[in-house]
mmCIF file of N, CA and C in Angstrom:
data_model
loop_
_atom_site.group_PDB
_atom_site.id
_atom_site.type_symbol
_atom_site.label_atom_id
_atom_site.label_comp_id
_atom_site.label_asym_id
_atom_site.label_seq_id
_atom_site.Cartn_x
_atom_site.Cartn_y
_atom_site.Cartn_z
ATOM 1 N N UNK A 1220 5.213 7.983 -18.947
ATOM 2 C CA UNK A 1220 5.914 7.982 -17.675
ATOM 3 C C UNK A 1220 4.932 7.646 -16.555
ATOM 4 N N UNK A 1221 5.654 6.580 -15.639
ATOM 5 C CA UNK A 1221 4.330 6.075 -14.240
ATOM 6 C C UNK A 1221 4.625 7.352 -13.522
ATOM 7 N N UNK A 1222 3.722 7.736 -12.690
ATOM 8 C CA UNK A 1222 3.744 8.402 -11.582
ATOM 9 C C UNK A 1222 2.315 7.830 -10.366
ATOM 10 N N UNK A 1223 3.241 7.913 -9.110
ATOM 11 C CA UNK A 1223 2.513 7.312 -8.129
ATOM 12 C C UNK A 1223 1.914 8.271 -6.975
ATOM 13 N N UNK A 1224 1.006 8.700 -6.810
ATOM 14 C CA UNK A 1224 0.583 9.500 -5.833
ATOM 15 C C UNK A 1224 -0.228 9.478 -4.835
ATOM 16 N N UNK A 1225 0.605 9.149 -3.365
ATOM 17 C CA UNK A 1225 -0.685 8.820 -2.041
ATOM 18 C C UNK A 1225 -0.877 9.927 -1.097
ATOM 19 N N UNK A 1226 -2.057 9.930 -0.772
ATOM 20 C CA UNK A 1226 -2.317 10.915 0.229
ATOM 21 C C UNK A 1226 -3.301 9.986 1.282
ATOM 22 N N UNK A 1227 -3.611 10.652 2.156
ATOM 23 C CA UNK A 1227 -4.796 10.295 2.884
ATOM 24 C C UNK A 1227 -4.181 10.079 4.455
ATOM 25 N N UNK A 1228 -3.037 9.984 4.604
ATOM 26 C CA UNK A 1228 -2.163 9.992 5.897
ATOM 27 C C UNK A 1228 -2.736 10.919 6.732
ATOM 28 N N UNK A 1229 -2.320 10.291 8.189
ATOM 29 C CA UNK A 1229 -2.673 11.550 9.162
ATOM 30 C C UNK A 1229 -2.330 11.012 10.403
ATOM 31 N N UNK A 1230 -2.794 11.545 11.425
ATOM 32 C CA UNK A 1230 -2.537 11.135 12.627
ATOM 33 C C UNK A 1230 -3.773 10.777 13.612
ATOM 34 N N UNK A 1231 -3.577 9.649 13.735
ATOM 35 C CA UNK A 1231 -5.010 8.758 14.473
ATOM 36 C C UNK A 1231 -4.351 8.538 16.145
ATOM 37 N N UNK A 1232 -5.311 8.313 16.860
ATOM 38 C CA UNK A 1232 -5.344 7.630 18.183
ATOM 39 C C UNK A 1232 -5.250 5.857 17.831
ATOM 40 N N UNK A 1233 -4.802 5.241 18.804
ATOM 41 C CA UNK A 1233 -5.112 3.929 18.607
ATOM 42 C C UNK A 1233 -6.251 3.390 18.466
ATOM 43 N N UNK A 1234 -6.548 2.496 17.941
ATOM 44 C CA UNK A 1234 -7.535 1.749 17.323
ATOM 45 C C UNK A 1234 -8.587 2.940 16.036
ATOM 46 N N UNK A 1235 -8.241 3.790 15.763
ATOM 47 C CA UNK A 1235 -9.034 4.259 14.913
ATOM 48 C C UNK A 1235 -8.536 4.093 13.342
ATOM 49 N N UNK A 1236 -8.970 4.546 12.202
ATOM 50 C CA UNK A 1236 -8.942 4.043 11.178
ATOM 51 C C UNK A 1236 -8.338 5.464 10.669
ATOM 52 N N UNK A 1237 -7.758 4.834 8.852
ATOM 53 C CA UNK A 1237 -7.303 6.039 8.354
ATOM 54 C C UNK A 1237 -7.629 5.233 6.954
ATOM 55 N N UNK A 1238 -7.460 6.144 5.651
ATOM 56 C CA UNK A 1238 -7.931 5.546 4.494
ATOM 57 C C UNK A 1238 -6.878 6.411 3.696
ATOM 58 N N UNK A 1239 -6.196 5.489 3.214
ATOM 59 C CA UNK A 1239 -5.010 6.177 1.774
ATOM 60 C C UNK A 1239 -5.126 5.726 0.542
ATOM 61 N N UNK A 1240 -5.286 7.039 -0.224
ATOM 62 C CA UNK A 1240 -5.345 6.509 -1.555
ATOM 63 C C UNK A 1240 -3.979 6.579 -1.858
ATOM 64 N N UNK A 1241 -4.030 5.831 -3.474
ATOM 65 C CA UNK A 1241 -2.758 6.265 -4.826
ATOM 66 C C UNK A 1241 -3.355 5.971 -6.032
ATOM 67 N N UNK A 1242 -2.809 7.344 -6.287
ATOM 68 C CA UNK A 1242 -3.574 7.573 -7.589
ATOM 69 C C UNK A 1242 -2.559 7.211 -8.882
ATOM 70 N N UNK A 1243 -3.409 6.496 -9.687
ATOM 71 C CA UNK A 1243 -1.814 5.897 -10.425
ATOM 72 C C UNK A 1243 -2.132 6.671 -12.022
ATOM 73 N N UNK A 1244 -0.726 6.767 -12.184
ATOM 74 C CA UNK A 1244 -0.825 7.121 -14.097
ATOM 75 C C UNK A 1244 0.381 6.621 -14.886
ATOM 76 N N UNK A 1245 0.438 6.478 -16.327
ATOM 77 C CA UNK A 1245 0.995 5.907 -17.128
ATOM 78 C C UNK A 1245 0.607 4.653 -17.063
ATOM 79 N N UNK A 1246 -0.403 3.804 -16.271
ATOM 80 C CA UNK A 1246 -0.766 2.549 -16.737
ATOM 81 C C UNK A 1246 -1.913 2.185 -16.087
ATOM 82 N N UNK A 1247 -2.681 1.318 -16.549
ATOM 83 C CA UNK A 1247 -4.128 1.089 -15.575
ATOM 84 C C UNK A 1247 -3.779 -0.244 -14.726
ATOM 85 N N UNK A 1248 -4.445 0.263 -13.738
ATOM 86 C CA UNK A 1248 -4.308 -1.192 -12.587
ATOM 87 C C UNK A 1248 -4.354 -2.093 -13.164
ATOM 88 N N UNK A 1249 -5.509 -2.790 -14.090
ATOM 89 C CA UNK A 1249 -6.043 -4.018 -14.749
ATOM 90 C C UNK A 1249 -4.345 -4.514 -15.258
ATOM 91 N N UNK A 1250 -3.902 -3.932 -15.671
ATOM 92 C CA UNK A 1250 -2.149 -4.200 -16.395
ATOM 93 C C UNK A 1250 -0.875 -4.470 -15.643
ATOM 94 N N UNK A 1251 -1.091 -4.029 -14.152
ATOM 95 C CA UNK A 1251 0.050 -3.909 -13.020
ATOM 96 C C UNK A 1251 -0.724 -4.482 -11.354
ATOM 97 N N UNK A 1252 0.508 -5.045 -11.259
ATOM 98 C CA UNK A 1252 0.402 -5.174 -9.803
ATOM 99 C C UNK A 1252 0.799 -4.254 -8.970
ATOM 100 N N UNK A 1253 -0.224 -4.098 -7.860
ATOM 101 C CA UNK A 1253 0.088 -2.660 -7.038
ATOM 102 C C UNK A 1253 0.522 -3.820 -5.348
ATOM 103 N N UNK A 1254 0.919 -2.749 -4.738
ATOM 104 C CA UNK A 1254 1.449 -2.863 -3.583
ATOM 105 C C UNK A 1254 1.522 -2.022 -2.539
ATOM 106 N N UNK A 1255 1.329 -2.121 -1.246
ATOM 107 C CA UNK A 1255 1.882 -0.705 -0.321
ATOM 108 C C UNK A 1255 2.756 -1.732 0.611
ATOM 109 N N UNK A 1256 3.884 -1.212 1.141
ATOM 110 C CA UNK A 1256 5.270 -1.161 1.883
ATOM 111 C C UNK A 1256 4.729 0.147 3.023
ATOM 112 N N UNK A 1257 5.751 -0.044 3.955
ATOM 113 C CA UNK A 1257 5.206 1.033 4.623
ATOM 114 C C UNK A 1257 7.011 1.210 5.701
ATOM 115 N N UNK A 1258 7.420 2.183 6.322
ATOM 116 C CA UNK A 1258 8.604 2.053 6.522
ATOM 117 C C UNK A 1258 8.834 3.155 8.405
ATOM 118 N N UNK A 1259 9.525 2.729 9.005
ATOM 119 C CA UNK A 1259 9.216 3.215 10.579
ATOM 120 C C UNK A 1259 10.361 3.861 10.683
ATOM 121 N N UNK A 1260 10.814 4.647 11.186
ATOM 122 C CA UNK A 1260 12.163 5.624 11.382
ATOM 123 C C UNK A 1260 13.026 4.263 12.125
ATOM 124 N N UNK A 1261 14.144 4.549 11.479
ATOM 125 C CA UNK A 1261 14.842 2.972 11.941
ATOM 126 C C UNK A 1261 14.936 1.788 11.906
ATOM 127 N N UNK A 1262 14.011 1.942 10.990
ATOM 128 C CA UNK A 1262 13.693 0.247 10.435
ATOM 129 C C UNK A 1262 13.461 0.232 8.710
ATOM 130 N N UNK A 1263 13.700 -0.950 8.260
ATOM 131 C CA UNK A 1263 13.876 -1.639 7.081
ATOM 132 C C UNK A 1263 12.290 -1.005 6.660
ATOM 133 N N UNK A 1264 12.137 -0.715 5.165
ATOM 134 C CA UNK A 1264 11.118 -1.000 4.261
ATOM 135 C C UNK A 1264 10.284 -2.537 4.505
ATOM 136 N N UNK A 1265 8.822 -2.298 4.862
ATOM 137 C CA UNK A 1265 8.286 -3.743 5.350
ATOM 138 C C UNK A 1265 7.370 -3.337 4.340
ATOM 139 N N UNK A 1266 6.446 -4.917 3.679
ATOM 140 C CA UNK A 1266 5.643 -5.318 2.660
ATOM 141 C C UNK A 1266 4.478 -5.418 3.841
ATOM 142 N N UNK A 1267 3.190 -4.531 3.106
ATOM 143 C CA UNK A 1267 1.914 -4.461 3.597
ATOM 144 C C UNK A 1267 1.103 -5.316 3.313
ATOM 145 N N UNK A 1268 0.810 -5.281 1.618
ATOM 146 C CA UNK A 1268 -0.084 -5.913 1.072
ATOM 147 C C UNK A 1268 -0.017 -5.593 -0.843
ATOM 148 N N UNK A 1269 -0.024 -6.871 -1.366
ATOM 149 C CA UNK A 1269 -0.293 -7.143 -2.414
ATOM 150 C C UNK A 1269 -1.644 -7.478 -3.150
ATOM 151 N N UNK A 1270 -2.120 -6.889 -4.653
ATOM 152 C CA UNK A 1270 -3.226 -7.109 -5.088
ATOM 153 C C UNK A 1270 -2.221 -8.044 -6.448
ATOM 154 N N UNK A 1271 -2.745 -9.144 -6.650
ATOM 155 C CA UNK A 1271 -2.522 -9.900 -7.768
ATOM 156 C C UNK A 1271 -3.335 -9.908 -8.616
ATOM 157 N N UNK A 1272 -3.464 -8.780 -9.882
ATOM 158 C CA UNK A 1272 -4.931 -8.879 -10.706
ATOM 159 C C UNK A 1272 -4.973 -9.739 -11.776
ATOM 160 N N UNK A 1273 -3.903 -10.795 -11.952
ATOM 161 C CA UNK A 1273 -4.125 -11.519 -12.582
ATOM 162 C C UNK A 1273 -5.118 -12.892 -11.829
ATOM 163 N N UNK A 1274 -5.555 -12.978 -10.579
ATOM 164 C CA UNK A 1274 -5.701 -14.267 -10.351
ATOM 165 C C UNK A 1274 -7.042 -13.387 -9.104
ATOM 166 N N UNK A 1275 -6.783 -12.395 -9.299
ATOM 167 C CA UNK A 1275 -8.182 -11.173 -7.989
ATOM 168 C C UNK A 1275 -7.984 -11.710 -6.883
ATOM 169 N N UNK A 1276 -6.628 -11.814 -6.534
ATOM 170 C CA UNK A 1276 -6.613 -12.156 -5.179
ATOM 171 C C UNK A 1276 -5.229 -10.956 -4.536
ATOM 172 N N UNK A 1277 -5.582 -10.820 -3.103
ATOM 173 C CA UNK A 1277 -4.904 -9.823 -2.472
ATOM 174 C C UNK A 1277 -4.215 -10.614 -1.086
ATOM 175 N N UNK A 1278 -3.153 -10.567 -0.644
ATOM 176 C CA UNK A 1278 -2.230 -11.216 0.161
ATOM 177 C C UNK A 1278 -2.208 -10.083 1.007
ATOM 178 N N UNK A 1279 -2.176 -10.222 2.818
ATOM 179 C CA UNK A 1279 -1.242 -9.189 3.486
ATOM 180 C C UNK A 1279 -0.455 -9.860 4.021
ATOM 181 N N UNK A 1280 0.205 -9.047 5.026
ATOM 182 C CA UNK A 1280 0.699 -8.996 6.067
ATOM 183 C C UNK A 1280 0.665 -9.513 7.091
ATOM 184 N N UNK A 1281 0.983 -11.057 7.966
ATOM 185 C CA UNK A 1281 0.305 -11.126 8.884
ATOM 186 C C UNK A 1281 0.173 -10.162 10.040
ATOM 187 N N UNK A 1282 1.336 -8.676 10.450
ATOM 188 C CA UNK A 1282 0.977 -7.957 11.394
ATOM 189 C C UNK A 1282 -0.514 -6.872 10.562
ATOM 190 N N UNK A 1283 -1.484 -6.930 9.663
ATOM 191 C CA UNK A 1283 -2.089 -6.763 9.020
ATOM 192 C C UNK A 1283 -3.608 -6.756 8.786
ATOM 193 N N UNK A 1284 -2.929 -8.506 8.674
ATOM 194 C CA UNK A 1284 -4.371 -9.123 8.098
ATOM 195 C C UNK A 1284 -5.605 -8.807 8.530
ATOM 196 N N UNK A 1285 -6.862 -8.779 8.234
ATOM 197 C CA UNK A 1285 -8.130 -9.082 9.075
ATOM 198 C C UNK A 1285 -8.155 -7.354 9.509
ATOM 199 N N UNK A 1286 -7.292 -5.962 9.834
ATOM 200 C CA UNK A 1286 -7.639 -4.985 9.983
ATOM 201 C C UNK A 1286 -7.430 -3.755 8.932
ATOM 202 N N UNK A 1287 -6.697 -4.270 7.883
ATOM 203 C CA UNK A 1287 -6.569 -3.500 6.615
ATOM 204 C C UNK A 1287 -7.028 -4.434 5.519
ATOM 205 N N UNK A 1288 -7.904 -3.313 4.896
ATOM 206 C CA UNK A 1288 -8.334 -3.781 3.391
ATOM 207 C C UNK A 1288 -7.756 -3.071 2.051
ATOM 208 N N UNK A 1289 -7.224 -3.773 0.796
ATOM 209 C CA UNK A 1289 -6.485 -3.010 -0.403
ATOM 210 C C UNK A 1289 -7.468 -3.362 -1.323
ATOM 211 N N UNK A 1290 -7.948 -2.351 -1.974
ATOM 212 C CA UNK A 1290 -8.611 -2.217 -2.957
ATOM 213 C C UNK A 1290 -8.722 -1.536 -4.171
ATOM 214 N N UNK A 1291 -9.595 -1.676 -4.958
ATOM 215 C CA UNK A 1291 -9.398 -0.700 -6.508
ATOM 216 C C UNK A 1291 -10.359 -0.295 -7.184
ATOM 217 N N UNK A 1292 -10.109 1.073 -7.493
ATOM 218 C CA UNK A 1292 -10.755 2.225 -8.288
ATOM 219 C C UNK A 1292 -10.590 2.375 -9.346
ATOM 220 N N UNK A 1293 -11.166 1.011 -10.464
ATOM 221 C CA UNK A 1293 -10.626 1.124 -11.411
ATOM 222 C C UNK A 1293 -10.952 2.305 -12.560
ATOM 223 N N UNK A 1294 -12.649 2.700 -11.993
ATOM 224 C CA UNK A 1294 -12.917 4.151 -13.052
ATOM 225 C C UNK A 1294 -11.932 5.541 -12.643
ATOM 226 N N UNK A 1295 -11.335 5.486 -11.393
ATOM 227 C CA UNK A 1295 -10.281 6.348 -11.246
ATOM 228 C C UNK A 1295 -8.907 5.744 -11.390
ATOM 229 N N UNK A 1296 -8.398 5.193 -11.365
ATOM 230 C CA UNK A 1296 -7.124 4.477 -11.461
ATOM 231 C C UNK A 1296 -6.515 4.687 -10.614
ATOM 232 N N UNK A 1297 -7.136 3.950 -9.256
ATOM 233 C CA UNK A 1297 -6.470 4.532 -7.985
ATOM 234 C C UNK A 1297 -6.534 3.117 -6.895
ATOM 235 N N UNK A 1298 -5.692 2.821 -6.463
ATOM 236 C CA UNK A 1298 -6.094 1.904 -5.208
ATOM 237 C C UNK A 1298 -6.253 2.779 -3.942
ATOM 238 N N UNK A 1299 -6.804 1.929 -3.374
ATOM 239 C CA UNK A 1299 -7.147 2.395 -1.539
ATOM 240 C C UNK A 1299 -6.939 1.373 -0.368
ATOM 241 N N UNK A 1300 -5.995 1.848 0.553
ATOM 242 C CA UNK A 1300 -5.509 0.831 2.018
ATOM 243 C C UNK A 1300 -6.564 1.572 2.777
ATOM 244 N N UNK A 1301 -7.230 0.940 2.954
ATOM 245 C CA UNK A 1301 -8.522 0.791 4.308
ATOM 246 C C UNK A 1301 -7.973 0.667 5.599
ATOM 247 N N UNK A 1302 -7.530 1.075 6.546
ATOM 248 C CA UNK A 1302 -7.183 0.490 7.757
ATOM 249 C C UNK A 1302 -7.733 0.968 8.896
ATOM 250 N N UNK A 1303 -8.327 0.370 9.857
ATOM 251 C CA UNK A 1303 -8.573 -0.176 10.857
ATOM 252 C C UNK A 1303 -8.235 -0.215 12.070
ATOM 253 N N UNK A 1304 -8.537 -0.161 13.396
ATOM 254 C CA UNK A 1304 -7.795 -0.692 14.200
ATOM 255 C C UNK A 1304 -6.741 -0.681 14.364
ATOM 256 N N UNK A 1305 -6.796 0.996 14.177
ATOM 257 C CA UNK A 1305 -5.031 1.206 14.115
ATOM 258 C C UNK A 1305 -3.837 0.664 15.267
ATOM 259 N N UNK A 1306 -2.760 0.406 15.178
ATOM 260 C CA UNK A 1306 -1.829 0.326 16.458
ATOM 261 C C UNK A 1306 -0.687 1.321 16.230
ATOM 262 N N UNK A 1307 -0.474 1.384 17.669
ATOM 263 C CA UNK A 1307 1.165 2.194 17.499
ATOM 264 C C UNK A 1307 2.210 1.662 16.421
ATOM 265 N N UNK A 1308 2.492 0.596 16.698
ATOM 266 C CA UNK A 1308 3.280 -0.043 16.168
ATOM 267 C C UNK A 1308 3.105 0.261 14.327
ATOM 268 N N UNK A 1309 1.746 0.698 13.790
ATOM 269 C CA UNK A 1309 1.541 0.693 12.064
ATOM 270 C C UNK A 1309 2.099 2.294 12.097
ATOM 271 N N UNK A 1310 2.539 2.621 13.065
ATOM 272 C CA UNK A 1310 2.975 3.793 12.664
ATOM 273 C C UNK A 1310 4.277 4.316 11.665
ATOM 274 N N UNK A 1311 4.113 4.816 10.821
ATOM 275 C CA UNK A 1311 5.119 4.951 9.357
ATOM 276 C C UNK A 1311 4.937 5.509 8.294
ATOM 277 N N UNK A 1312 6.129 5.882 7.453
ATOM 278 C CA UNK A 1312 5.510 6.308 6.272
ATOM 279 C C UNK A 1312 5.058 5.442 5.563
ATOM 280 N N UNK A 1313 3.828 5.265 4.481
ATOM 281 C CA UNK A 1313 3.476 4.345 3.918
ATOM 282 C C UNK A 1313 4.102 4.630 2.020
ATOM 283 N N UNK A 1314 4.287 3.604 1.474
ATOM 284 C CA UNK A 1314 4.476 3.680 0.050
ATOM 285 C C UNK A 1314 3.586 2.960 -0.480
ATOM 286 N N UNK A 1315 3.166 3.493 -1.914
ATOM 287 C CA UNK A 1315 2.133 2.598 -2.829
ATOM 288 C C UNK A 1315 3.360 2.225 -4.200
ATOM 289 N N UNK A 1316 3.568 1.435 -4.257
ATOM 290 C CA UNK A 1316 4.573 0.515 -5.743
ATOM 291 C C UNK A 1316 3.661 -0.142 -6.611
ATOM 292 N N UNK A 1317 3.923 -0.077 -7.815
ATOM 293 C CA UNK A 1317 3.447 -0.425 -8.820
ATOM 294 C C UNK A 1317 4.415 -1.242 -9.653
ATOM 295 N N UNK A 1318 3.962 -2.341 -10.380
ATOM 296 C CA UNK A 1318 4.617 -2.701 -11.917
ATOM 297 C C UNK A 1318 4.083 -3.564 -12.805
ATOM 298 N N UNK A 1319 4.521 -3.759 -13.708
ATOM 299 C CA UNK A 1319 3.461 -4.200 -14.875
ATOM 300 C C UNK A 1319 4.075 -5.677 -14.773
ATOM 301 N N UNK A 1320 5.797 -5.953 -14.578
ATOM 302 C CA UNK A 1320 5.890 -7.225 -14.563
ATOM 303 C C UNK A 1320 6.420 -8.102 -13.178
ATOM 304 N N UNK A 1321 6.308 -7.540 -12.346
ATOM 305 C CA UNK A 1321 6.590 -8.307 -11.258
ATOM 306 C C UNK A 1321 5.296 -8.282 -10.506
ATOM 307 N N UNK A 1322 5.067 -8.987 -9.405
ATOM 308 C CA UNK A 1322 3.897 -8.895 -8.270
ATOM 309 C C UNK A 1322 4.357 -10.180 -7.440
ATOM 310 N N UNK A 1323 4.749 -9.537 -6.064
ATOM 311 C CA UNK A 1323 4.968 -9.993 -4.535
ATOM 312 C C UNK A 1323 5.301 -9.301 -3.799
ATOM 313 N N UNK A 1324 6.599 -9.864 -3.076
ATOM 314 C CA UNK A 1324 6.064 -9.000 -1.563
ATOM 315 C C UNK A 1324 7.453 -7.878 -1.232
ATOM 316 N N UNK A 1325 8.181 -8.196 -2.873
ATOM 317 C CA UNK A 1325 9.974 -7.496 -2.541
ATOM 318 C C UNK A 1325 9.945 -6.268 -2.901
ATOM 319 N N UNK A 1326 10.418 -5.510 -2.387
ATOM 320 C CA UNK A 1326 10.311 -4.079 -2.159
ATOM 321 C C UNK A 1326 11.609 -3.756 -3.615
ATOM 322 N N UNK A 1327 12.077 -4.271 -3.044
ATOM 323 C CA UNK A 1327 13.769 -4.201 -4.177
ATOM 324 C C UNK A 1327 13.008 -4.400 -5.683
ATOM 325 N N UNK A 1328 11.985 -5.499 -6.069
ATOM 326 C CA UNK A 1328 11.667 -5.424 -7.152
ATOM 327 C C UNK A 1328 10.299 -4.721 -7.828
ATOM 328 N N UNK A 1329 9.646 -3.767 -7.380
ATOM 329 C CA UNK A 1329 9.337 -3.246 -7.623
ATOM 330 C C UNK A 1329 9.284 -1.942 -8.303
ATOM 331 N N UNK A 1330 9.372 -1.533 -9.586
ATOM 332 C CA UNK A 1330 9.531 -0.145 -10.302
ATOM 333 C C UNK A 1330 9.217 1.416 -10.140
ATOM 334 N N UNK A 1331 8.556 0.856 -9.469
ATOM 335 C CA UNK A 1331 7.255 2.339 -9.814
ATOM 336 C C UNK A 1331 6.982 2.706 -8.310
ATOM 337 N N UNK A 1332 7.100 4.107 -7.582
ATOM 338 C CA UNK A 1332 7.066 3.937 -6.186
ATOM 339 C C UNK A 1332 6.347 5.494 -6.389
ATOM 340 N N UNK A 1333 5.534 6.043 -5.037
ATOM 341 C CA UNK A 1333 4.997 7.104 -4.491
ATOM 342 C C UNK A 1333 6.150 7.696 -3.680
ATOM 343 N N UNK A 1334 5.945 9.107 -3.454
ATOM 344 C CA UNK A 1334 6.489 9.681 -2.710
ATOM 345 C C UNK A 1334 6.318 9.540 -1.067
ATOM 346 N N UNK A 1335 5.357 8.466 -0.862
ATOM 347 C CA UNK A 1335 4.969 8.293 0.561
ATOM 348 C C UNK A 1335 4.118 9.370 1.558
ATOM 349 N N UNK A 1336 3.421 8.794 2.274
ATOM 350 C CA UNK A 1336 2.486 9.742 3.229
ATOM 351 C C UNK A 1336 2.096 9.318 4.395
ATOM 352 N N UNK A 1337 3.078 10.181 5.867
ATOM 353 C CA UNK A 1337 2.734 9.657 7.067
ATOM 354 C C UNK A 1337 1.865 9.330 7.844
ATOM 355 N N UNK A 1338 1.435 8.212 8.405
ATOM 356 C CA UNK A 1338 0.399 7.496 9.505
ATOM 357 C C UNK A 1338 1.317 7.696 10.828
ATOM 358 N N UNK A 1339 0.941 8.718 11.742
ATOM 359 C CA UNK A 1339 1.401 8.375 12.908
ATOM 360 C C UNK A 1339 -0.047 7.891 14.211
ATOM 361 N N UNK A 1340 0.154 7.268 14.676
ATOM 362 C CA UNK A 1340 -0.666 6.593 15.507
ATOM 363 C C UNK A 1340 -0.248 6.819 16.941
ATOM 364 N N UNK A 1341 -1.434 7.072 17.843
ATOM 365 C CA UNK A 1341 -0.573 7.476 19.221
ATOM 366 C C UNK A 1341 -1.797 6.576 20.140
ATOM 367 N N UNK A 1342 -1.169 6.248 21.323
ATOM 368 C CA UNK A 1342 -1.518 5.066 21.971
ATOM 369 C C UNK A 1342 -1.939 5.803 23.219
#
């Protein structure tokens, strides 16, 4: 059975940084594509950033790019969203998704989801 678990949320001032892990089980990263989505009271589920480990390349977001980094722990089996330069606006709960056979940017197709962990950001 997958299970997805993020923590590391909190509450930052603008422009400061926050670091979330997910800790993954029932499958090793090397086997699945991971993902974080992240979602704002009132608004749609939005796509953060993708790791494609078949090809080691990682896609974001353009509201994103250049201030969050996604990465992997593969002796722990855990990825990590690096972020940066926080804004009001990244404020949300974040999700980490996993799956062994899909990898992009659709929230709908993704299997395997975290219980989520809030970033609120204040300006």
């Amino acid at each position: 059975q997958v299970h997805l678990t993020e923590s590391g949320g909190g509450s930052v001032q603008a422009g400061g940084s926050l670091r979330l892990s997910c800790g993954v089980s029932g499958f090793t990263l090397r086997s699945a594509c991971m993902a974080w989505f992240r979602q704002a009271p009132g608004k749609e589920r939005e796509w953060v950033t993708t790791m494609f480990p078949a090809i080691d390349m990682t896609s974001y977001a353009d509201s994103v790019r250049g201030r969050f980094n996604f990465s992997q722990d593969n002796a722990n089996n855990m990825v990590i969203l690096q972020m940066d330069s926080l804004k009001p606006e990244d404020a949300a709960m974040y999700y980490c998704a996993g799956d062994k056979s899909y990898c992009g940017n659709d929230a709908g197709k993704f299997r395997n989801w975290g219980q989520g962990t809030r970033v609120t950001v204040s300006s």
